[in-house]
Amino acid sequence: MTIVLRRLGYIQPSHLPLPELLKFVLFANFSIVGMNVSLMWNSVGFYQIAKLSMIPVSCLLEVLFDKIRYSRDTKLGIVVVLLGVAVCTVTDVSVNAKGFIAAFIAVWSTSLQQYYVHYLQRNYSLSSFNLLGHTAPVQAGSLLLLGPFLDYWLTDKRIDAFDFKIPSMVFIILSCTIAVGTNLSQFICIGRFTAVSFQVLGHMKTILVLILGFLFFGREGLNLHVVLGMIIAIFGMILYGNASSKPGGKERRSHSISRSSQQKHGLLESSEVDEKV
């Protein structure tokens, strides 16, 4: 698909250093494998709790690396989103040692991968299409080489022993096609906003999945606390969007020369500049 996009002119020649590319691919591959293994080894309830913890981890990364400062209302919006999604999705919660390790790897690698999307686009002036053009071929190649061995190690099943029938092939191709749009939309969203905003928006996907499930597969499981959780989560997203867009809602703090030093040198800049993200 990246070859097609390049020939259509959507992907332009650009530069991304090899060490940065390899770090991104490492985070992204650990994210894919970690999330799948976490879902395989953990209960659905603990899997959802692990996904919810990505927002605090993404916030921590932005605070540590980008010196982001969140207002009280922005933090409140995030908490309300987490509460609403937890009410909707978290049911049975059971965990084991290997499941916890898989979830830990999945959460941190996914958060680092999403942070790195914003970092690479900002630092190397890459568009979403260009970043996809750099990363997708390397990521696909590495997973094609390592995936079958890793799959056998984790599941004791060989990919070449799978019975590839027409229905399964149709769904595999459909899944891969949708994944292209998913990756591109992720790059566009994180490039325009931040990883935290993408995570908050991503939980709207969880709400939509629940709603579509009820529409297509019946109303089994639809009860008052699920509906209440949806309402709380949507309210939290609105609150987060409104709070983070206001002045001071979400700012990057950068330090310059102290005021006393500036006055000695006759400079007019303030000692601390808050830049709106």
XYZ file of C-alpha atoms in Angstrom:
277
model
C 0.000 0.000 0.000
C 2.866 2.397 0.716
C 4.228 1.687 -2.788
C 0.816 2.583 -4.251
C 0.623 5.764 -2.141
C 4.136 6.741 -3.217
C 3.298 6.332 -6.910
C 0.113 8.350 -6.438
C 2.201 11.184 -4.973
C 0.897 11.044 -1.402
C 4.294 9.971 -0.040
C 7.084 12.442 -0.812
C 10.858 11.911 -0.465
C 11.859 12.614 3.147
C 14.553 11.716 5.648
C 14.266 9.637 8.814
C 17.509 8.482 10.495
C 17.895 4.701 10.671
C 18.310 4.578 14.495
C 15.036 6.489 14.933
C 13.287 4.212 12.442
C 14.499 1.071 14.223
C 13.424 2.373 17.630
C 9.947 3.136 16.328
C 9.634 -0.305 14.693
C 10.792 -1.958 17.940
C 8.135 -0.132 19.987
C 5.440 -0.783 17.367
C 6.202 -4.507 17.082
C 6.231 -4.979 20.847
C 2.919 -3.110 20.942
C 1.233 -5.419 18.420
C 2.555 -8.627 19.958
C 2.040 -7.413 23.528
C -1.601 -6.420 23.025
C -2.469 -9.706 21.307
C -0.693 -11.826 23.924
C -2.274 -9.776 26.730
C -5.731 -10.498 25.328
C -4.808 -14.185 24.932
C -3.461 -14.677 28.466
C -5.678 -12.302 30.481
C -9.375 -11.996 31.165
C -11.253 -9.358 29.168
C -11.673 -7.308 32.346
C -7.946 -7.094 33.074
C -7.233 -6.443 29.384
C -9.546 -3.423 29.523
C -7.894 -2.162 32.716
C -4.514 -2.420 30.973
C -5.845 -0.400 28.027
C -7.214 2.233 30.412
C -3.778 2.613 32.016
C -2.343 3.816 28.677
C -3.730 7.319 29.231
C -1.854 7.885 32.538
C 1.315 6.404 30.997
C 0.982 8.671 27.927
C 0.484 11.654 30.239
C 3.610 10.671 32.171
C 5.668 10.485 28.961
C 4.481 13.934 27.866
C 5.248 15.406 31.300
C 8.734 13.844 31.398
C 9.876 14.383 27.805
C 7.835 17.353 26.555
C 7.413 19.212 29.880
C 3.644 19.304 29.340
C 1.538 20.878 32.087
C -2.145 19.933 32.401
C -4.797 22.116 33.981
C -7.130 20.778 36.684
C -10.077 20.639 34.258
C -8.041 18.695 31.690
C -7.041 16.147 34.339
C -10.670 15.920 35.448
C -11.782 15.220 31.864
C -9.272 12.346 31.601
C -10.432 10.863 34.906
C -14.098 11.041 33.837
C -13.294 9.271 30.534
C -11.448 6.505 32.380
C -14.313 6.119 34.838
C -16.941 5.889 32.096
C -15.044 3.330 30.008
C -14.292 1.277 33.134
C -17.995 1.175 34.030
C -18.809 0.062 30.449
C -16.216 -2.587 29.880
C -14.599 -3.910 33.045
C -16.417 -7.017 34.245
C -14.531 -10.056 35.499
C -10.966 -9.253 36.539
C -8.459 -12.060 36.955
C -4.723 -11.919 36.357
C -1.735 -14.253 36.356
C 1.998 -13.600 36.347
C 2.679 -14.072 32.641
C -0.523 -12.186 31.740
C 0.577 -9.242 33.900
C 4.018 -9.173 32.222
C 2.379 -9.235 28.770
C 0.017 -6.395 29.748
C 2.909 -4.343 31.209
C 4.930 -4.712 27.983
C 1.852 -3.937 25.873
C 0.955 -0.755 27.781
C 4.445 0.747 27.806
C 5.372 -0.208 24.229
C 2.065 1.122 22.868
C 2.409 4.370 24.815
C 6.009 4.811 23.633
C 5.049 4.032 20.030
C 2.235 6.589 20.066
C 4.448 9.208 21.721
C 7.120 8.521 19.114
C 4.653 9.145 16.254
C 4.215 12.736 17.453
C 7.935 13.090 18.218
C 9.101 11.973 14.758
C 6.561 14.072 12.862
C 7.466 17.137 14.887
C 11.264 16.743 14.905
C 11.742 15.615 11.293
C 8.865 17.522 9.661
C 7.222 14.339 8.400
C 3.648 14.162 7.183
C 1.469 11.235 8.219
C 1.877 9.632 4.779
C 5.653 10.070 4.834
C 5.976 8.531 8.286
C 3.847 5.589 7.151
C 6.071 5.225 4.083
C 9.192 4.983 6.254
C 7.889 2.681 8.973
C 5.347 0.328 7.374
C 7.699 -1.630 5.049
C 10.302 -2.193 7.800
C 7.657 -3.123 10.332
C 5.906 -5.515 7.944
C 9.186 -7.157 6.924
C 10.352 -7.666 10.505
C 7.016 -9.153 11.581
C 6.892 -11.466 8.553
C 10.321 -12.815 9.484
C 9.904 -13.058 13.262
C 6.140 -13.580 13.555
C 5.919 -17.303 12.698
C 8.712 -18.220 15.157
C 7.263 -16.043 17.914
C 3.784 -17.429 17.270
C 5.047 -21.000 17.589
C 6.951 -20.154 20.778
C 3.871 -18.606 22.418
C 1.133 -20.943 21.164
C 2.876 -24.180 20.043
C 1.069 -23.789 16.700
C 2.709 -23.433 13.290
C 1.322 -20.910 10.849
C 1.958 -23.206 7.879
C -0.292 -25.849 9.496
C -3.306 -23.508 9.456
C -6.111 -24.469 7.073
C -6.319 -21.418 4.794
C -9.844 -21.547 3.382
C -11.570 -18.842 1.349
C -13.572 -17.339 4.284
C -10.461 -17.067 6.471
C -8.445 -15.515 3.626
C -11.211 -12.965 2.978
C -11.195 -11.883 6.611
C -7.381 -11.745 6.739
C -7.283 -9.507 3.657
C -10.132 -7.373 5.035
C -8.333 -7.029 8.374
C -5.085 -5.967 6.654
C -6.929 -3.425 4.497
C -8.651 -1.892 7.518
C -5.302 -1.857 9.349
C -3.826 0.456 6.694
C -6.572 2.990 7.403
C -6.168 2.487 11.142
C -2.417 3.164 11.049
C -2.817 6.190 8.793
C -5.600 7.691 10.931
C -3.441 7.123 14.018
C -0.532 9.015 12.452
C -2.817 11.849 11.303
C -4.504 12.207 14.691
C -1.349 11.995 16.822
C 0.547 14.264 14.419
C -2.190 16.884 14.661
C -2.774 16.518 18.399
C -0.880 14.310 20.898
C -0.769 10.706 22.082
C -2.983 11.525 25.085
C -5.656 13.095 22.870
C -5.489 10.026 20.629
C -5.988 7.742 23.625
C -9.014 9.738 24.790
C -10.433 9.640 21.270
C -9.622 5.929 21.074
C -11.982 5.193 23.943
C -14.789 6.617 21.817
C -14.004 3.673 19.555
C -14.689 1.365 22.501
C -18.091 2.992 22.995
C -18.892 2.656 19.272
C -17.862 -1.019 19.300
C -20.287 -1.647 22.151
C -23.095 0.224 20.386
C -22.523 -1.597 17.076
C -22.400 -4.904 18.936
C -25.796 -4.208 20.465
C -27.226 -3.153 17.076
C -25.939 -6.129 15.078
C -25.858 -8.929 17.630
C -28.771 -8.170 19.932
C -29.125 -6.380 23.234
C -27.706 -9.108 25.418
C -25.382 -7.444 27.922
C -26.985 -4.035 27.435
C -28.003 -2.864 30.887
C -28.228 0.289 32.935
C -24.609 0.422 34.107
C -23.305 -0.024 30.522
C -25.494 2.826 29.271
C -24.465 4.950 32.266
C -20.792 4.226 31.546
C -21.209 5.314 27.918
C -22.819 8.589 28.984
C -20.060 9.262 31.546
C -17.306 8.491 29.005
C -18.789 10.731 26.299
C -19.246 13.529 28.834
C -15.602 13.108 29.873
C -14.433 13.354 26.252
C -16.374 16.571 25.781
C -14.950 17.903 29.046
C -11.391 16.956 28.038
C -11.720 18.505 24.569
C -13.136 21.732 25.963
C -10.610 22.003 28.806
C -7.498 21.136 26.772
C -8.396 23.668 24.045
C -8.586 26.564 26.506
C -5.519 28.703 27.308
C -3.582 26.922 30.035
C -5.459 23.655 29.510
C -2.452 21.852 28.094
C 0.818 23.702 27.722
C 4.449 22.968 27.043
C 6.748 24.616 29.530
C 10.190 25.727 28.331
C 12.829 27.369 30.454
C 15.132 30.101 29.318
C 17.545 32.445 31.049
C 16.488 33.658 34.487
C 14.926 37.112 34.798
C 17.772 38.513 36.846
C 20.314 37.356 34.272
C 18.214 38.819 31.484
C 17.987 42.182 33.203
C 21.780 42.240 33.537
C 22.170 41.707 29.808
C 19.332 44.061 28.877
C 17.088 41.319 27.502
C 13.306 41.665 27.429
C 12.259 37.977 27.252
C 10.518 36.476 30.275
C 12.238 33.739 32.248
C 9.572 31.178 31.516
C 7.530 30.776 28.364
C 4.354 28.703 28.259
C 3.629 27.561 24.738
C 0.178 26.267 23.808
C 0.338 22.698 22.489
